[in-house]
């Protein structure tokens, strides 16, 4: 735990919080606005790209790969001096850290300007060491595929076959060997980390493209997909990962085959790969549950044939009347019992004695699912060379409103924090108001009032509030009708 006695009043609430190296921070601070006055005066005229270059993922020289793209409106920037200065400073600082840029206008919307960003290999190596990123090429536990028992569930991307012609058209991807260079996901992740730490003004807390997007100075910031995913009829397959996924995974005719998680992870990154791994595992675990459900339904039909004769005699052929539920004093009449004949037969089929056993089995199924998924999750973490995810980057709102600072006893760096009693008051108020039956909007406002330190804590607090409100909104009326009204 950090020592709260080291806290002191934050006289300048707009100081930045960065965990990058001291040398990097110092080099960024040395950028004086006077050095970029000429660049601020006017945004450089971007190069018009030809239609032939529109589908590439490289600079105009055809060699440097585009890792990230910044988009802004030329018209909006030129009429607003602040936006002009901000973008010019941000792009200048991007170049100072070693990233390479190239600007082009849009083909259809020529008012939009795209700033293409490329990370040279020395920069990738530098920031890989700085951020301690574990690369797939250095993973000793890398494994491309596993044995699949049923042949009809195999494909060339899950079980590569050397004798298959497709194998020789994309050997680097299908060989099963670890990648020899940075994967697309790793390049994007590193550039994203760099862009998130670059300043766009002389104020210490003014850094990161996320805030430029929030302030609508940048219209969009995104990495590019590989170019068109059309499958060539012959020859080697370029941009092979996306094309292999499009042809042998993202189609209906391959929906019953195992998913190529390794290629998904190398192209989209571990977050997307984890989602599809969970989805595939959940679908596989649902299969025995679905078989048991169908079996219970069949047993219900068999049970109906056994008791159906009694239903016909006691319900369908009955002349008895059922006491009415009167919606009003003007309309109230008895209904014959035989009108419930069809509903009774359906209830016998669906709510037979086998469903009791099925509900017990499903409770065990839920426990087994959670245990086996955690086991698979750990296996994927080792295979993809991942660590336990911990979100330590403070949110901009937390830094701006935190009243105190202190020296962390773990990192030795300055950090922003709220005193315990200050935090307690906000939590009490937040959890008191939560019982008022509002939902997402109130939950979001209450979470912002708590002001969690990281985005992970923010999402967790927001999810808990929405869940509690949804539960109360759903079941409190039922409890009111059952026990009070």
CSV table of C-alpha atoms in Angstrom, one decimal, residues 101-399:
chain,number,residue,atom,x,y,z
A,101,UNK,CA,4.1,10.4,-41.7
A,102,UNK,CA,2.6,11.1,-45.1
A,103,UNK,CA,-0.6,13.1,-45.8
A,104,UNK,CA,-3.2,12.5,-48.5
A,105,UNK,CA,-6.6,13.8,-49.3
A,106,UNK,CA,-9.6,11.6,-49.6
A,107,UNK,CA,-10.7,10.4,-53.0
A,108,UNK,CA,-14.4,11.0,-52.5
A,109,UNK,CA,-14.4,13.5,-49.6
A,110,UNK,CA,-11.5,15.7,-50.6
A,111,UNK,CA,-12.1,17.9,-47.5
A,112,UNK,CA,-10.8,15.1,-45.3
A,113,UNK,CA,-7.0,14.7,-44.8
A,114,UNK,CA,-5.5,11.4,-43.8
A,115,UNK,CA,-2.2,11.4,-42.0
A,116,UNK,CA,-0.6,8.0,-42.5
A,117,UNK,CA,1.8,6.8,-39.8
A,118,UNK,CA,4.6,4.2,-40.2
A,119,UNK,CA,6.8,2.9,-37.4
A,120,UNK,CA,10.3,2.0,-38.5
A,121,UNK,CA,11.9,-1.1,-37.1
A,122,UNK,CA,14.3,0.7,-34.7
A,123,UNK,CA,11.3,2.5,-33.2
A,124,UNK,CA,9.4,-0.7,-32.8
A,125,UNK,CA,12.4,-2.3,-31.1
A,126,UNK,CA,12.9,0.7,-28.8
A,127,UNK,CA,9.3,0.8,-27.6
A,128,UNK,CA,9.0,-2.9,-27.3
A,129,UNK,CA,11.8,-2.8,-24.7
A,130,UNK,CA,10.3,0.4,-23.1
A,131,UNK,CA,6.8,-1.1,-22.6
A,132,UNK,CA,8.1,-4.6,-22.0
A,133,UNK,CA,5.9,-6.1,-24.7
A,134,UNK,CA,6.1,-9.9,-25.1
A,135,UNK,CA,6.3,-10.7,-28.8
A,136,UNK,CA,4.9,-13.8,-30.5
A,137,UNK,CA,8.3,-14.5,-32.2
A,138,UNK,CA,9.9,-14.9,-28.8
A,139,UNK,CA,7.2,-17.2,-27.3
A,140,UNK,CA,8.7,-20.7,-26.5
A,141,UNK,CA,5.1,-22.1,-26.0
A,142,UNK,CA,3.9,-21.0,-29.5
A,143,UNK,CA,1.6,-23.6,-31.0
A,144,UNK,CA,-0.2,-23.2,-34.3
A,145,UNK,CA,-2.8,-25.9,-34.1
A,146,UNK,CA,-4.0,-28.9,-32.2
A,147,UNK,CA,-5.3,-32.3,-33.2
A,148,UNK,CA,-8.9,-32.3,-34.3
A,149,UNK,CA,-10.6,-35.7,-34.0
A,150,UNK,CA,-13.3,-35.3,-36.6
A,151,UNK,CA,-12.0,-34.8,-40.1
A,152,UNK,CA,-15.1,-33.0,-41.3
A,153,UNK,CA,-14.4,-30.2,-38.8
A,154,UNK,CA,-10.9,-29.6,-40.1
A,155,UNK,CA,-9.8,-27.0,-42.6
A,156,UNK,CA,-6.5,-25.8,-44.2
A,157,UNK,CA,-6.2,-23.0,-41.7
A,158,UNK,CA,-6.7,-25.2,-38.6
A,159,UNK,CA,-4.8,-28.3,-39.7
A,160,UNK,CA,-2.4,-27.3,-42.5
A,161,UNK,CA,-1.5,-30.0,-45.0
A,162,UNK,CA,1.7,-29.8,-46.9
A,163,UNK,CA,0.1,-31.7,-49.8
A,164,UNK,CA,-2.6,-29.1,-50.2
A,165,UNK,CA,-2.0,-26.5,-53.0
A,166,UNK,CA,-3.1,-23.7,-50.7
A,167,UNK,CA,-0.3,-24.5,-48.3
A,168,UNK,CA,2.3,-23.5,-50.8
A,169,UNK,CA,0.6,-20.3,-51.7
A,170,UNK,CA,0.8,-19.0,-48.1
A,171,UNK,CA,3.6,-21.0,-46.5
A,172,UNK,CA,4.6,-18.3,-44.0
A,173,UNK,CA,1.1,-18.3,-42.4
A,174,UNK,CA,0.3,-22.1,-42.7
A,175,UNK,CA,3.7,-23.6,-41.9
A,176,UNK,CA,3.0,-23.6,-38.2
A,177,UNK,CA,6.2,-21.8,-37.3
A,178,UNK,CA,6.2,-18.8,-35.0
A,179,UNK,CA,6.2,-15.4,-36.8
A,180,UNK,CA,9.7,-14.1,-37.6
A,181,UNK,CA,8.7,-10.5,-37.4
A,182,UNK,CA,6.2,-8.2,-35.7
A,183,UNK,CA,2.6,-9.3,-36.3
A,184,UNK,CA,0.1,-6.8,-37.5
A,185,UNK,CA,-1.6,-6.7,-34.1
A,186,UNK,CA,1.7,-6.1,-32.4
A,187,UNK,CA,2.7,-3.2,-34.7
A,188,UNK,CA,-0.7,-1.6,-34.2
A,189,UNK,CA,-0.5,-2.0,-30.4
A,190,UNK,CA,2.9,-0.4,-30.2
A,191,UNK,CA,2.0,2.6,-32.4
A,192,UNK,CA,-1.2,3.0,-30.4
A,193,UNK,CA,0.8,3.2,-27.2
A,194,UNK,CA,3.2,5.8,-28.7
A,195,UNK,CA,0.4,8.0,-30.1
A,196,UNK,CA,-1.3,7.9,-26.7
A,197,UNK,CA,1.7,9.5,-25.0
A,198,UNK,CA,2.5,12.3,-27.6
A,199,UNK,CA,1.8,15.9,-26.6
A,200,UNK,CA,-0.3,18.3,-28.7
A,201,UNK,CA,0.5,21.4,-26.7
A,202,UNK,CA,3.0,22.7,-24.1
A,203,UNK,CA,0.6,21.8,-21.2
A,204,UNK,CA,1.8,18.6,-19.5
A,205,UNK,CA,-1.6,16.9,-19.4
A,206,UNK,CA,-2.4,17.7,-23.1
A,207,UNK,CA,-1.3,14.5,-24.7
A,208,UNK,CA,-2.9,11.5,-26.5
A,209,UNK,CA,-5.0,11.2,-29.6
A,210,UNK,CA,-8.0,10.1,-27.6
A,211,UNK,CA,-8.5,13.6,-26.2
A,212,UNK,CA,-8.2,15.1,-29.7
A,213,UNK,CA,-11.0,12.8,-30.9
A,214,UNK,CA,-13.1,13.7,-27.9
A,215,UNK,CA,-12.7,17.4,-28.6
A,216,UNK,CA,-13.5,16.7,-32.3
A,217,UNK,CA,-10.2,18.0,-33.5
A,218,UNK,CA,-9.5,14.7,-35.1
A,219,UNK,CA,-12.5,13.0,-36.7
A,220,UNK,CA,-11.1,9.5,-36.5
A,221,UNK,CA,-8.0,7.5,-35.5
A,222,UNK,CA,-7.7,3.9,-36.6
A,223,UNK,CA,-5.4,1.2,-38.0
A,224,UNK,CA,-6.0,-0.2,-41.5
A,225,UNK,CA,-7.1,-3.6,-42.6
A,226,UNK,CA,-5.0,-5.3,-45.2
A,227,UNK,CA,-6.1,-4.5,-48.7
A,228,UNK,CA,-8.9,-6.3,-50.6
A,229,UNK,CA,-9.6,-9.8,-49.4
A,230,UNK,CA,-10.4,-11.2,-52.8
A,231,UNK,CA,-8.9,-14.7,-53.3
A,232,UNK,CA,-6.6,-14.9,-56.3
A,233,UNK,CA,-7.0,-17.8,-58.6
A,234,UNK,CA,-3.3,-18.6,-58.8
A,235,UNK,CA,0.1,-17.5,-57.5
A,236,UNK,CA,1.2,-16.6,-54.0
A,237,UNK,CA,-1.4,-15.0,-51.7
A,238,UNK,CA,-0.4,-11.5,-50.6
A,239,UNK,CA,-1.9,-10.1,-47.4
A,240,UNK,CA,-2.5,-13.7,-46.7
A,241,UNK,CA,-3.8,-13.6,-43.1
A,242,UNK,CA,-6.9,-11.6,-43.9
A,243,UNK,CA,-7.6,-13.5,-47.2
A,244,UNK,CA,-7.3,-16.8,-45.5
A,245,UNK,CA,-9.7,-15.7,-42.7
A,246,UNK,CA,-12.2,-14.4,-45.3
A,247,UNK,CA,-12.1,-17.6,-47.4
A,248,UNK,CA,-11.8,-20.3,-44.7
A,249,UNK,CA,-13.4,-18.8,-41.6
A,250,UNK,CA,-15.8,-15.9,-42.2
A,251,UNK,CA,-18.2,-17.8,-44.5
A,252,UNK,CA,-21.3,-19.8,-43.8
A,253,UNK,CA,-20.0,-23.0,-45.4
A,254,UNK,CA,-17.2,-23.2,-42.7
A,255,UNK,CA,-19.5,-22.4,-39.7
A,256,UNK,CA,-19.2,-26.0,-38.5
A,257,UNK,CA,-15.4,-26.2,-38.6
A,258,UNK,CA,-13.0,-25.3,-35.8
A,259,UNK,CA,-11.8,-21.7,-35.8
A,260,UNK,CA,-8.2,-20.7,-36.7
A,261,UNK,CA,-7.5,-18.9,-33.4
A,262,UNK,CA,-3.8,-18.5,-34.1
A,263,UNK,CA,-4.4,-16.5,-37.3
A,264,UNK,CA,-7.1,-14.5,-35.7
A,265,UNK,CA,-4.7,-13.6,-32.9
A,266,UNK,CA,-1.9,-12.6,-35.2
A,267,UNK,CA,-4.2,-10.4,-37.3
A,268,UNK,CA,-6.7,-9.0,-34.9
A,269,UNK,CA,-4.9,-9.3,-31.6
A,270,UNK,CA,-5.6,-11.2,-28.4
A,271,UNK,CA,-8.8,-9.3,-27.4
A,272,UNK,CA,-10.7,-10.3,-30.5
A,273,UNK,CA,-9.2,-13.8,-30.5
A,274,UNK,CA,-10.3,-14.3,-26.9
A,275,UNK,CA,-13.8,-13.3,-27.8
A,276,UNK,CA,-14.1,-15.9,-30.6
A,277,UNK,CA,-12.3,-18.5,-28.5
A,278,UNK,CA,-14.9,-18.0,-25.8
A,279,UNK,CA,-17.8,-18.1,-28.4
A,280,UNK,CA,-16.5,-21.3,-29.9
A,281,UNK,CA,-16.0,-22.9,-26.5
A,282,UNK,CA,-19.4,-21.8,-25.3
A,283,UNK,CA,-21.0,-23.2,-28.5
A,284,UNK,CA,-19.2,-26.5,-28.0
A,285,UNK,CA,-20.3,-26.8,-24.4
A,286,UNK,CA,-23.9,-26.0,-25.4
A,287,UNK,CA,-24.0,-29.1,-27.6
A,288,UNK,CA,-24.4,-31.7,-24.8
A,289,UNK,CA,-26.9,-29.4,-23.0
A,290,UNK,CA,-28.9,-29.1,-26.2
A,291,UNK,CA,-28.9,-32.9,-26.6
A,292,UNK,CA,-30.2,-33.3,-23.1
A,293,UNK,CA,-32.9,-30.7,-23.8
A,294,UNK,CA,-34.1,-32.6,-26.9
A,295,UNK,CA,-34.0,-35.8,-24.9
A,296,UNK,CA,-36.2,-34.3,-22.2
A,297,UNK,CA,-38.6,-33.1,-24.9
A,298,UNK,CA,-38.8,-36.6,-26.4
A,299,UNK,CA,-39.4,-38.0,-22.9
A,300,UNK,CA,-42.1,-35.4,-22.4
A,301,UNK,CA,-43.9,-36.6,-25.6
A,302,UNK,CA,-43.6,-40.2,-24.3
A,303,UNK,CA,-44.9,-39.2,-21.0
A,304,UNK,CA,-47.8,-37.5,-22.7
A,305,UNK,CA,-48.8,-40.6,-24.5
A,306,UNK,CA,-48.9,-42.3,-21.0
A,307,UNK,CA,-51.1,-39.7,-19.3
A,308,UNK,CA,-52.8,-38.2,-22.4
A,309,UNK,CA,-55.9,-40.4,-21.9
A,310,UNK,CA,-56.4,-39.0,-18.4
A,311,UNK,CA,-56.1,-35.4,-19.7
A,312,UNK,CA,-58.8,-36.1,-22.3
A,313,UNK,CA,-61.1,-37.5,-19.7
A,314,UNK,CA,-60.6,-35.0,-17.0
A,315,UNK,CA,-60.0,-31.8,-18.9
A,316,UNK,CA,-60.9,-32.0,-22.6
A,317,UNK,CA,-64.2,-33.7,-22.1
A,318,UNK,CA,-65.1,-32.0,-18.8
A,319,UNK,CA,-68.2,-29.9,-18.5
A,320,UNK,CA,-67.0,-28.1,-15.3
A,321,UNK,CA,-66.7,-24.3,-15.2
A,322,UNK,CA,-63.7,-22.4,-13.9
A,323,UNK,CA,-64.1,-19.5,-11.5
A,324,UNK,CA,-63.5,-16.3,-13.4
A,325,UNK,CA,-60.8,-13.6,-12.9
A,326,UNK,CA,-62.9,-10.5,-13.4
A,327,UNK,CA,-61.0,-7.6,-15.1
A,328,UNK,CA,-63.9,-5.3,-14.2
A,329,UNK,CA,-67.3,-5.4,-12.7
A,330,UNK,CA,-68.9,-5.0,-16.1
A,331,UNK,CA,-67.3,-8.1,-17.6
A,332,UNK,CA,-67.1,-11.3,-15.5
A,333,UNK,CA,-68.1,-14.7,-16.7
A,334,UNK,CA,-67.2,-18.3,-16.1
A,335,UNK,CA,-65.1,-20.3,-18.6
A,336,UNK,CA,-65.4,-24.0,-19.3
A,337,UNK,CA,-62.5,-26.2,-18.2
A,338,UNK,CA,-62.2,-27.8,-21.6
A,339,UNK,CA,-61.0,-24.5,-23.1
A,340,UNK,CA,-57.7,-25.2,-21.3
A,341,UNK,CA,-57.3,-28.6,-23.1
A,342,UNK,CA,-54.5,-27.5,-25.5
A,343,UNK,CA,-52.6,-25.6,-22.9
A,344,UNK,CA,-52.7,-28.6,-20.5
A,345,UNK,CA,-51.3,-30.9,-23.2
A,346,UNK,CA,-48.4,-28.5,-24.0
A,347,UNK,CA,-47.7,-28.1,-20.2
A,348,UNK,CA,-47.5,-31.9,-19.8
A,349,UNK,CA,-45.0,-32.2,-22.7
A,350,UNK,CA,-42.8,-29.3,-21.5
A,351,UNK,CA,-43.0,-29.7,-17.8
A,352,UNK,CA,-42.6,-33.4,-17.3
A,353,UNK,CA,-40.7,-35.2,-14.5
A,354,UNK,CA,-37.6,-35.3,-16.7
A,355,UNK,CA,-37.3,-31.5,-16.7
A,356,UNK,CA,-36.6,-31.6,-12.9
A,357,UNK,CA,-33.6,-33.8,-13.5
A,358,UNK,CA,-32.6,-31.6,-16.5
A,359,UNK,CA,-32.5,-28.5,-14.3
A,360,UNK,CA,-30.3,-30.2,-11.8
A,361,UNK,CA,-27.9,-31.3,-14.5
A,362,UNK,CA,-27.8,-27.8,-16.0
A,363,UNK,CA,-26.7,-26.3,-12.6
A,364,UNK,CA,-23.7,-28.7,-12.7
A,365,UNK,CA,-23.2,-27.8,-16.3
A,366,UNK,CA,-22.8,-24.1,-15.4
A,367,UNK,CA,-20.1,-25.0,-12.8
A,368,UNK,CA,-18.3,-27.3,-15.2
A,369,UNK,CA,-18.4,-24.6,-18.0
A,370,UNK,CA,-16.8,-22.0,-15.8
A,371,UNK,CA,-14.0,-24.3,-14.5
A,372,UNK,CA,-13.1,-25.6,-18.0
A,373,UNK,CA,-13.2,-22.2,-19.6
A,374,UNK,CA,-10.8,-20.8,-17.0
A,375,UNK,CA,-8.5,-23.7,-17.8
A,376,UNK,CA,-8.7,-23.0,-21.5
A,377,UNK,CA,-8.1,-19.3,-20.8
A,378,UNK,CA,-4.9,-20.0,-19.0
A,379,UNK,CA,-3.8,-22.2,-21.8
A,380,UNK,CA,-4.4,-19.5,-24.4
A,381,UNK,CA,-2.6,-17.0,-22.3
A,382,UNK,CA,0.5,-19.2,-22.3
A,383,UNK,CA,0.2,-19.9,-26.0
A,384,UNK,CA,-0.2,-16.3,-27.0
A,385,UNK,CA,2.5,-15.1,-24.5
A,386,UNK,CA,0.2,-12.9,-22.5
A,387,UNK,CA,0.4,-11.6,-19.0
A,388,UNK,CA,-2.5,-11.0,-16.6
A,389,UNK,CA,-4.2,-7.8,-17.8
A,390,UNK,CA,-4.0,-4.9,-15.4
A,391,UNK,CA,-5.2,-1.5,-16.5
A,392,UNK,CA,-3.0,1.0,-14.7
A,393,UNK,CA,-3.4,4.0,-17.0
A,394,UNK,CA,-5.4,6.7,-15.1
A,395,UNK,CA,-8.4,8.3,-16.8
A,396,UNK,CA,-8.2,11.9,-18.0
A,397,UNK,CA,-11.2,12.8,-15.8
A,398,UNK,CA,-9.5,11.3,-12.7
A,399,UNK,CA,-6.2,13.2,-13.3
